[in-house]
Amino acid sequence: MSIEHLINGQFQAGGTRQVAVFNPSTGATLCQLTLADSATVQLAIDAATAAFPAWRNTPPAKRTQVLFRFKQLLERNQERIAQLISLEHGKTLEDALGELKRGIENVEYACAAPELLKGEYSRNAGPAIDCWSDFQPLGVVAGITPFNFPAMVPLWMYPLAIACGNCFILKPSERDPSSTLLIAQLFNEAGLPKGVLNVVHGDKEAVDTLIQAPEVRALSFVGSTPVAEYIYAEGTKRGKRVQALGGAKNHAVVMPDADLDNAVNALMGAAFGSCGERCMAISVAVCVGDQVANALVQRLLPQIAALKIGPGTSAGLDMGPLVTAAHQAKVSGYVAAGVAEGAELLADGRGLQVPGHEQGFFLGGCLFDRVTPQMSIYTDEIFGPVLCVMRVDSLEQGIALINAHEYGNGTCIFTRDGESARVFADQIEVGMVGINVALPVPVAYHSFGGWKRSLFGDLHAYGPDGVRFYTRRKAITQRWPKGSSREATQFAFPSL
Ligand code: NAD
């Protein structure tokens, strides 16, 4: 099987360097992916540039009609898409369907383009003078996306960008490109004019070409913090608009008054769902008091032991494998480091064997207790099925701990006390906060973004911030001089 680029409405080859795409459940190579060279990326930029004038002038309601058909095609093909996600990423089919549904929400939001782009109007801003603000598209914009949500994260970006009148180049993750490509193909089948959405597979060379191209006006990035920081610095240096979402270390505070059974169930899903490969995964449980910590650990351990782990494409599982052998080795390395640093490893998922899938990249659930702030298992994003328990004496201590961490993507508090929840939501330096909700990923009509080193840029992804990101404002002031509304010469600055 070969996977090609989608440029100007057609599949085509381009580039010479190749990387393998794996089935993480078996370790087998599924295909070789050819990485786009600069010349191939330039073809996509040229196609998007050529498509822009007509797409910019297509009425938003017409653009929306394509989006409606796209949504229908996504729903009709959801099983096929979920299979592809699961095959290359390793997450379970239910999880893959869940991410696709959250992606479709963003298509639905983009269907409101005629309403979202209405602008603002003031009649009689001055004598016989009207003023309005227009939201105009930027032109050619690009998105660079991570492996962990091959359907949802690209859908955060291009449906809204395109609904706003832009043309788009997507550079998806090279580790699981097939579902992303199929979804883009469905958008074309829905009637998108050629060149409005292009997909190039690639790595740093492709990304650098997008950064350096003067035609590309804006970059949306989601991935790890070092790459986010690089793309933000290099993109903004060249005058581009950039939103670069990075890594995370998400804490859940468990208060002494929390409904512990609810907290344990929620934590299991948030820590181990998708094998911990979610930017909103909870990787630290901050327990207020030893009693809560001891009770939490006692309830987590049997649930971790009972995790159903196997190939994501099989039904009824809780967790699949990690995405690659290299990532499996990295996460296992952190588990070893945690032991060496003195944390108590209460559940050790290393060495897990799934019968019939001995070469798969599996790792069972891991639980550390008595983790301290200096340990690398606390400071670093592990991005695997590893939950750390930390112990503090008060909510204030918990808030101070979380606020001192370099990342600020998501967080959560488990409590029955409204005042604790209110103080936490107010004082925590994190962009997305859950109150008895472990994965507070905002719905499509609220924007998504972290604080601190989890996001570089001013505007969050999708929702109202997405509209702002993919448009630029133009303020127009008009007068139609006739009779008394004709202008008298005036040298003072115009004012009422
Ligand atoms: P990654 O940073 O390795 O890759 C992301 C994208 O950047 C890919 O398309 C990749 O090809 C490209 N890339 C990689 N190295 C590059 C380089 N040196 N120069 C230019 N481009 C480069 O991330 P990943 O491993 O695919 O995804 C996991 C990371 O993404 C985690 O850190 C996770 O927290 C983060 N993430 C964040 C969010 C969020 O919303 N904040 C959402 C999902 C994932």
XYZ file of C-alpha atoms and ligand atoms in Angstrom:
540
model
C 0.000 0.000 0.000
C 1.361 3.454 -0.765
C 0.090 6.733 0.598
C 0.340 9.766 -1.634
C 0.028 13.503 -1.170
C -3.281 15.168 -2.010
C -2.481 18.267 -4.033
C -4.875 20.277 -6.164
C -7.566 17.617 -5.793
C -5.334 14.764 -6.979
C -3.236 12.088 -5.384
C 0.374 12.342 -6.389
C 3.862 11.179 -5.440
C 6.660 13.534 -4.447
C 9.870 13.189 -2.483
C 12.413 10.388 -2.088
C 12.966 9.844 1.636
C 10.687 7.261 3.250
C 9.570 6.260 6.762
C 7.691 3.148 7.839
C 4.139 3.307 9.180
C 3.609 0.519 11.726
C 0.747 -1.505 13.060
C 1.581 -0.960 16.751
C -0.454 -3.995 17.811
C 1.748 -6.410 15.845
C 4.911 -4.401 15.240
C 4.552 -5.092 11.504
C 5.272 -2.443 8.883
C 2.044 -1.408 7.151
C 3.615 0.723 4.440
C 6.420 3.079 3.562
C 5.427 6.733 3.571
C 7.270 9.034 1.186
C 8.119 12.361 2.803
C 7.467 15.440 0.700
C 10.501 17.428 -0.344
C 10.425 21.211 -0.640
C 9.434 21.149 -4.302
C 6.383 18.979 -3.528
C 5.283 21.272 -0.701
C 5.666 24.209 -3.065
C 3.232 22.511 -5.478
C 0.662 22.454 -2.677
C 1.346 26.103 -1.848
C 0.920 27.023 -5.521
C -2.355 25.078 -5.740
C -3.738 26.765 -2.626
C -2.609 30.183 -3.852
C -4.349 29.640 -7.195
C -7.565 28.443 -5.525
C -7.776 31.336 -3.078
C -9.292 34.202 -5.170
C -12.358 32.175 -6.187
C -12.824 30.541 -2.774
C -12.497 33.899 -1.002
C -15.355 35.225 -3.144
C -17.572 32.167 -2.755
C -20.497 33.193 -0.515
C -20.108 31.752 3.001
C -23.489 30.028 2.672
C -22.206 28.212 -0.436
C -19.074 27.155 1.431
C -21.315 25.868 4.192
C -23.210 23.643 1.772
C -19.938 21.794 1.081
C -19.327 21.489 4.816
C -22.773 19.966 5.374
C -22.080 17.315 2.725
C -18.657 16.724 4.298
C -20.285 16.105 7.690
C -22.660 13.589 6.124
C -19.781 11.769 4.439
C -17.842 11.661 7.701
C -20.809 10.118 9.489
C -21.415 7.627 6.704
C -17.753 6.549 6.755
C -17.169 6.669 10.494
C -16.540 2.942 10.961
C -13.994 2.891 8.138
C -12.209 5.968 9.510
C -12.166 4.561 13.057
C -10.659 1.304 11.759
C -7.825 3.195 10.089
C -7.153 5.315 13.188
C -7.091 2.227 15.349
C -4.909 0.255 12.942
C -2.120 2.855 12.740
C -2.407 4.587 16.123
C -3.348 1.598 18.253
C -6.181 3.217 20.238
C -9.388 1.235 20.699
C -12.187 1.476 18.138
C -14.537 3.149 20.650
C -11.867 5.735 21.418
C -11.228 6.312 17.700
C -14.966 6.846 17.128
C -15.019 9.259 20.067
C -12.249 11.417 18.614
C -13.941 11.414 15.209
C -17.231 12.565 16.764
C -15.442 15.389 18.568
C -13.859 16.300 15.229
C -17.247 16.334 13.489
C -18.433 18.826 16.140
C -15.944 21.251 14.643
C -17.364 20.740 11.162
C -20.808 21.518 12.598
C -19.469 24.701 14.189
C -17.865 25.732 10.882
C -21.296 25.308 9.235
C -22.261 28.496 11.091
C -19.830 30.483 8.897
C -22.474 32.856 7.486
C -23.445 33.809 11.037
C -19.862 33.849 12.364
C -18.615 36.109 9.554
C -21.419 38.684 9.680
C -19.107 41.307 11.098
C -20.151 44.364 13.103
C -22.013 47.430 11.866
C -22.638 50.906 13.273
C -25.018 53.230 11.470
C -24.377 56.935 12.095
C -20.995 56.426 13.715
C -20.662 60.134 12.786
C -22.957 62.555 10.939
C -24.142 60.542 7.898
C -21.173 58.251 8.448
C -21.458 54.482 8.831
C -18.760 52.154 10.061
C -18.443 48.392 9.842
C -15.915 45.694 10.606
C -15.367 42.894 8.156
C -13.703 39.569 8.902
C -11.701 38.667 5.834
C -9.730 35.483 5.167
C -5.934 35.505 5.439
C -5.170 33.578 2.235
C -3.108 30.386 2.326
C -2.793 28.927 5.816
C -1.198 25.699 7.018
C -1.668 23.176 9.804
C 0.843 20.729 11.298
C -0.649 17.994 13.455
C 0.446 15.283 15.931
C 0.003 11.516 15.846
C -2.274 11.167 18.830
C -5.496 12.534 17.265
C -5.110 11.931 13.516
C -8.791 12.746 12.880
C -9.805 15.262 15.536
C -6.874 17.691 15.599
C -6.810 18.333 11.814
C -10.603 18.826 12.092
C -9.966 21.505 14.724
C -8.211 23.467 12.010
C -9.161 23.237 8.360
C -13.006 23.115 8.383
C -13.111 26.479 10.156
C -10.186 27.970 8.199
C -11.835 26.950 4.929
C -15.302 28.082 6.065
C -13.714 31.477 6.697
C -12.553 31.596 3.060
C -8.927 30.463 3.371
C -7.120 27.727 1.432
C -5.318 25.137 3.519
C -2.231 22.929 3.493
C -2.210 20.146 6.075
C 0.978 18.383 7.143
C -0.288 15.476 9.269
C 1.784 13.203 11.478
C 3.945 10.786 9.517
C 3.183 8.033 12.054
C -0.543 7.500 11.297
C -1.447 9.383 8.093
C -4.153 7.182 6.502
C -7.287 8.286 8.376
C -6.265 11.929 8.038
C -5.868 11.502 4.304
C -9.177 9.665 3.898
C -11.003 12.464 5.728
C -9.440 15.105 3.459
C -10.431 13.016 0.438
C -14.042 12.972 1.700
C -14.002 16.771 1.942
C -12.968 16.921 -1.719
C -15.709 14.426 -2.579
C -18.184 16.717 -0.830
C -17.530 19.274 -3.558
C -14.611 21.342 -2.320
C -12.952 23.065 -5.299
C -9.519 21.660 -6.077
C -6.616 23.314 -4.292
C -8.683 24.574 -1.339
C -7.465 21.702 0.865
C -4.114 20.007 0.217
C -2.349 17.334 2.273
C 1.416 16.807 2.181
C 3.084 14.061 4.197
C 6.452 14.918 5.547
C 8.733 15.881 8.375
C 10.921 18.861 9.259
C 11.772 19.586 5.613
C 8.079 19.980 4.719
C 7.386 22.044 7.837
C 10.371 24.318 7.207
C 9.172 24.901 3.648
C 5.782 25.999 4.992
C 7.447 28.271 7.561
C 9.673 29.888 4.960
C 7.049 30.348 2.224
C 5.913 33.982 2.050
C 2.549 32.846 0.604
C 1.670 31.015 3.848
C 0.079 33.632 6.100
C -0.627 31.607 9.229
C 0.445 28.373 10.907
C -1.599 26.272 13.307
C 0.492 23.687 15.109
C -0.339 20.984 17.641
C 2.408 18.734 18.984
C 5.269 18.681 21.465
C 6.532 21.831 23.179
C 10.038 22.010 21.634
C 8.573 21.875 18.109
C 5.747 24.287 19.066
C 8.283 26.777 20.359
C 10.430 26.414 17.231
C 7.491 26.920 14.857
C 6.206 29.894 16.841
C 9.642 31.583 16.869
C 10.415 30.911 13.194
C 6.890 31.690 11.972
C 6.411 34.944 13.867
C 9.929 36.051 12.854
C 8.644 35.945 9.291
C 5.525 37.948 10.116
C 3.134 34.993 10.157
C 0.271 34.533 12.556
C 1.039 31.428 14.640
C -0.869 29.403 17.212
C 1.329 26.549 18.471
C -0.133 24.165 21.016
C 2.421 22.109 22.920
C 2.819 19.423 25.538
C 1.225 18.950 28.919
C 1.371 17.526 32.422
C -2.164 17.492 33.727
C -2.915 17.258 37.435
C -6.130 16.177 39.163
C -6.571 17.373 42.740
C -8.483 14.924 44.943
C -10.001 16.647 47.983
C -10.868 14.779 51.218
C -14.589 15.367 50.555
C -14.509 14.007 46.982
C -16.809 11.208 45.835
C -13.890 8.784 45.685
C -15.556 6.099 43.565
C -16.422 8.707 40.964
C -12.894 10.139 41.125
C -11.292 6.696 40.678
C -13.473 5.827 37.678
C -12.798 9.196 36.072
C -9.069 8.969 36.765
C -8.794 5.485 35.255
C -10.203 6.708 31.930
C -8.274 9.970 31.963
C -4.918 8.386 32.863
C -5.040 5.154 30.872
C -7.482 5.850 28.020
C -5.629 5.938 24.680
C -2.653 4.480 26.586
C -2.057 7.918 28.135
C -1.280 9.400 24.703
C -3.580 12.397 25.084
C -2.506 15.979 25.668
C -5.352 16.192 28.216
C -4.512 12.869 29.929
C -4.294 13.113 33.698
C -0.804 11.989 34.675
C -0.670 13.285 38.263
C -3.187 12.760 41.075
C -2.560 15.363 43.780
C -4.132 14.015 46.968
C -4.939 16.402 49.807
C -3.995 14.392 52.892
C -2.506 10.908 53.351
C -5.905 9.385 54.053
C -7.200 10.336 50.599
C -3.968 9.166 48.961
C -4.046 5.775 50.686
C -7.716 5.229 49.853
C -7.239 6.322 46.242
C -4.280 3.997 45.692
C -6.141 1.051 47.223
C -9.031 1.584 44.807
C -6.874 2.266 41.737
C -4.709 -0.851 42.032
C -7.374 -3.498 41.345
C -8.748 -1.456 38.448
C -5.276 -1.126 36.915
C -4.748 -4.885 37.286
C -8.096 -5.464 35.536
C -7.343 -3.248 32.495
C -8.253 -5.104 29.296
C -5.318 -4.522 26.959
C -4.930 -5.746 23.394
C -4.995 -4.743 19.731
C -7.112 -1.604 19.390
C -9.126 -3.032 16.517
C -10.579 -5.799 18.760
C -13.835 -4.970 20.486
C -14.351 -4.442 24.201
C -10.858 -3.342 25.235
C -9.765 -0.529 27.549
C -6.323 0.137 26.134
C -4.251 -0.634 23.035
C -0.487 -0.402 22.474
C 1.763 2.666 22.361
C 2.328 4.153 18.926
C 5.884 2.978 18.149
C 8.625 0.780 19.597
C 10.713 3.932 20.191
C 7.906 5.492 22.226
C 7.403 2.257 24.162
C 11.123 2.280 25.034
C 10.935 5.948 26.066
C 7.953 5.424 28.392
C 9.526 2.268 29.897
C 12.683 4.309 30.436
C 10.709 6.826 32.501
C 9.295 4.011 34.631
C 12.866 2.827 35.337
C 13.921 6.406 36.088
C 11.051 6.810 38.566
C 12.184 3.719 40.461
C 15.800 4.950 40.452
C 14.682 8.366 41.721
C 12.938 6.799 44.714
C 9.233 6.848 43.798
C 7.210 3.778 44.891
C 6.186 1.742 41.832
C 2.939 0.068 42.917
C 1.839 -1.191 39.486
C 4.418 -2.060 36.824
C 3.115 -2.540 33.280
C 6.513 -3.322 31.761
C 6.946 -6.717 30.192
C 3.244 -7.106 29.434
C 2.693 -9.828 26.831
C -0.492 -9.897 24.762
C -0.917 -13.470 23.463
C -0.642 -13.577 19.682
C 0.776 -10.022 19.634
C 4.193 -10.567 21.190
C 5.858 -8.002 18.896
C 3.244 -5.294 19.623
C 4.269 -2.099 21.448
C 2.274 -2.833 24.600
C 2.783 -1.474 28.090
C 0.420 -2.124 30.977
C -0.852 0.512 33.399
C 1.774 1.889 35.809
C 1.149 3.583 39.152
C 3.723 5.485 41.186
C 3.141 6.735 44.720
C 5.096 9.306 46.759
C 6.314 11.149 43.690
C 8.145 14.418 44.428
C 8.461 17.589 42.298
C 12.128 17.056 41.363
C 11.648 13.594 39.830
C 11.773 13.375 36.017
C 8.539 11.336 36.043
C 6.948 14.519 37.427
C 8.784 17.256 35.541
C 8.529 15.646 32.072
C 5.575 14.768 29.882
C 5.737 10.946 29.643
C 2.773 10.483 27.258
C 2.112 6.906 28.335
C -0.018 4.882 30.791
C 1.785 6.136 33.895
C -0.096 7.784 36.768
C 1.845 9.530 39.557
C 0.340 10.060 43.013
C 1.578 13.064 44.993
C 0.628 14.042 48.523
C 0.005 17.603 49.786
C -1.501 18.952 53.009
C -3.936 21.520 51.633
C -5.680 22.785 48.522
C -3.381 25.839 48.619
C -0.329 23.553 48.456
C -1.877 21.661 45.561
C -2.566 24.877 43.647
C 1.006 26.112 44.283
C 2.420 22.784 43.034
C 0.398 22.895 39.814
C 1.130 26.576 39.203
C 4.876 25.925 39.523
C 4.837 23.364 36.678
C 6.022 24.544 33.265
C 2.902 23.212 31.528
C -0.659 24.459 31.962
C -2.887 22.587 29.531
C -5.673 20.899 31.537
C -6.467 20.175 35.157
C -9.304 18.981 37.341
C -10.519 19.037 40.929
C -12.601 16.316 42.560
C -14.629 17.753 45.440
C -18.154 18.142 46.823
C -17.371 21.646 48.088
C -18.366 24.564 45.846
C -16.004 26.995 47.551
C -12.939 24.757 46.978
C -13.935 24.333 43.339
C -14.422 28.072 42.917
C -11.053 28.962 44.466
C -9.339 26.283 42.356
C -10.927 27.439 39.076
C -10.033 31.036 39.889
C -6.426 30.616 41.002
C -5.115 27.791 38.884
C -2.777 28.827 36.038
C -4.084 26.321 33.535
C -6.106 26.957 30.378
C -8.779 24.244 30.741
C -10.251 23.323 34.114
C -12.591 20.499 35.092
C -14.726 20.402 38.219
C -15.387 16.708 38.754
C -14.658 16.393 35.010
C -11.311 14.735 34.342
C -10.993 15.555 30.626
C -12.345 19.095 30.258
C -11.848 19.307 26.479
C -14.060 22.260 25.504
C -16.932 21.691 23.083
C -16.500 23.086 19.564
C -18.166 26.414 20.389
C -15.670 27.178 23.159
C -11.995 27.390 22.239
C -9.245 24.951 23.251
C -5.884 26.023 24.607
C -3.451 25.722 27.466
C -1.411 28.307 29.325
C 2.299 28.659 30.004
C 4.481 26.372 27.845
C 1.442 24.442 26.600
C 0.601 27.167 24.054
C 2.638 29.710 22.139
C 0.496 32.446 20.609
C -2.458 34.549 21.622
C -5.475 32.736 20.273
C -6.667 29.272 21.247
C -7.707 26.595 18.751
C -11.182 26.282 17.184
C -14.419 27.949 18.345
C -14.592 31.763 18.568
C -10.784 32.101 18.834
C -10.449 29.965 15.697
C -12.619 32.403 13.748
C -10.433 35.259 14.947
C -7.269 33.337 14.090
C -8.299 32.524 10.530
C -9.627 35.999 9.681
C -8.312 39.501 9.815
C -10.393 42.434 10.710
C -10.936 45.357 8.396
C -12.789 48.443 9.643
C -14.532 50.450 6.912
C -15.919 53.952 7.426
C -18.160 55.428 4.708
C -19.820 58.672 3.813
C -21.993 59.398 0.710
C -21.694 63.178 0.391
C -24.824 64.962 -0.691
C -26.314 68.271 0.450
C -25.671 68.921 4.110
C -23.626 65.730 4.504
C -20.869 67.107 2.280
C -17.624 67.630 4.090
C -16.449 71.103 5.111
C -12.676 71.543 5.153
C -11.449 70.777 8.621
C -7.848 70.611 9.853
C -8.546 69.423 13.362
C -8.603 65.674 13.914
C -12.152 64.430 13.116
C -14.249 63.949 16.236
C -17.866 64.271 17.261
P 5.669 16.050 17.581
O 5.983 17.415 18.086
O 6.761 15.071 17.510
O 5.076 16.147 16.086
C 4.023 17.005 15.765
C 4.149 17.435 14.313
O 5.354 18.179 14.148
C 4.216 16.267 13.337
O 3.467 16.584 12.199
C 5.700 16.160 13.024
O 5.948 15.669 11.733
C 6.167 17.596 13.146
N 7.565 17.699 13.588
C 8.228 16.849 14.421
N 9.479 17.291 14.632
C 9.620 18.428 13.921
C 10.684 19.357 13.750
N 11.851 19.182 14.342
N 10.485 20.426 12.971
C 9.308 20.616 12.367
N 8.247 19.777 12.495
C 8.392 18.697 13.263
O 4.442 15.521 18.452
P 3.785 14.063 18.435
O 4.714 13.104 19.078
O 3.247 13.762 17.092
O 2.518 14.305 19.391
C 2.586 14.229 20.790
C 2.765 15.593 21.407
O 1.722 16.466 20.979
C 2.668 15.573 22.922
O 3.643 16.435 23.447
C 1.262 16.093 23.207
O 1.096 16.705 24.454
C 1.138 17.104 22.105
N -0.254 17.419 21.852
C -0.719 18.610 22.291
C -2.038 18.944 22.108
C -2.560 20.258 22.591
O -3.677 20.577 22.243
N -1.825 21.033 23.361
C -2.901 18.052 21.457
C -2.393 16.830 21.002
C -1.058 16.526 21.204
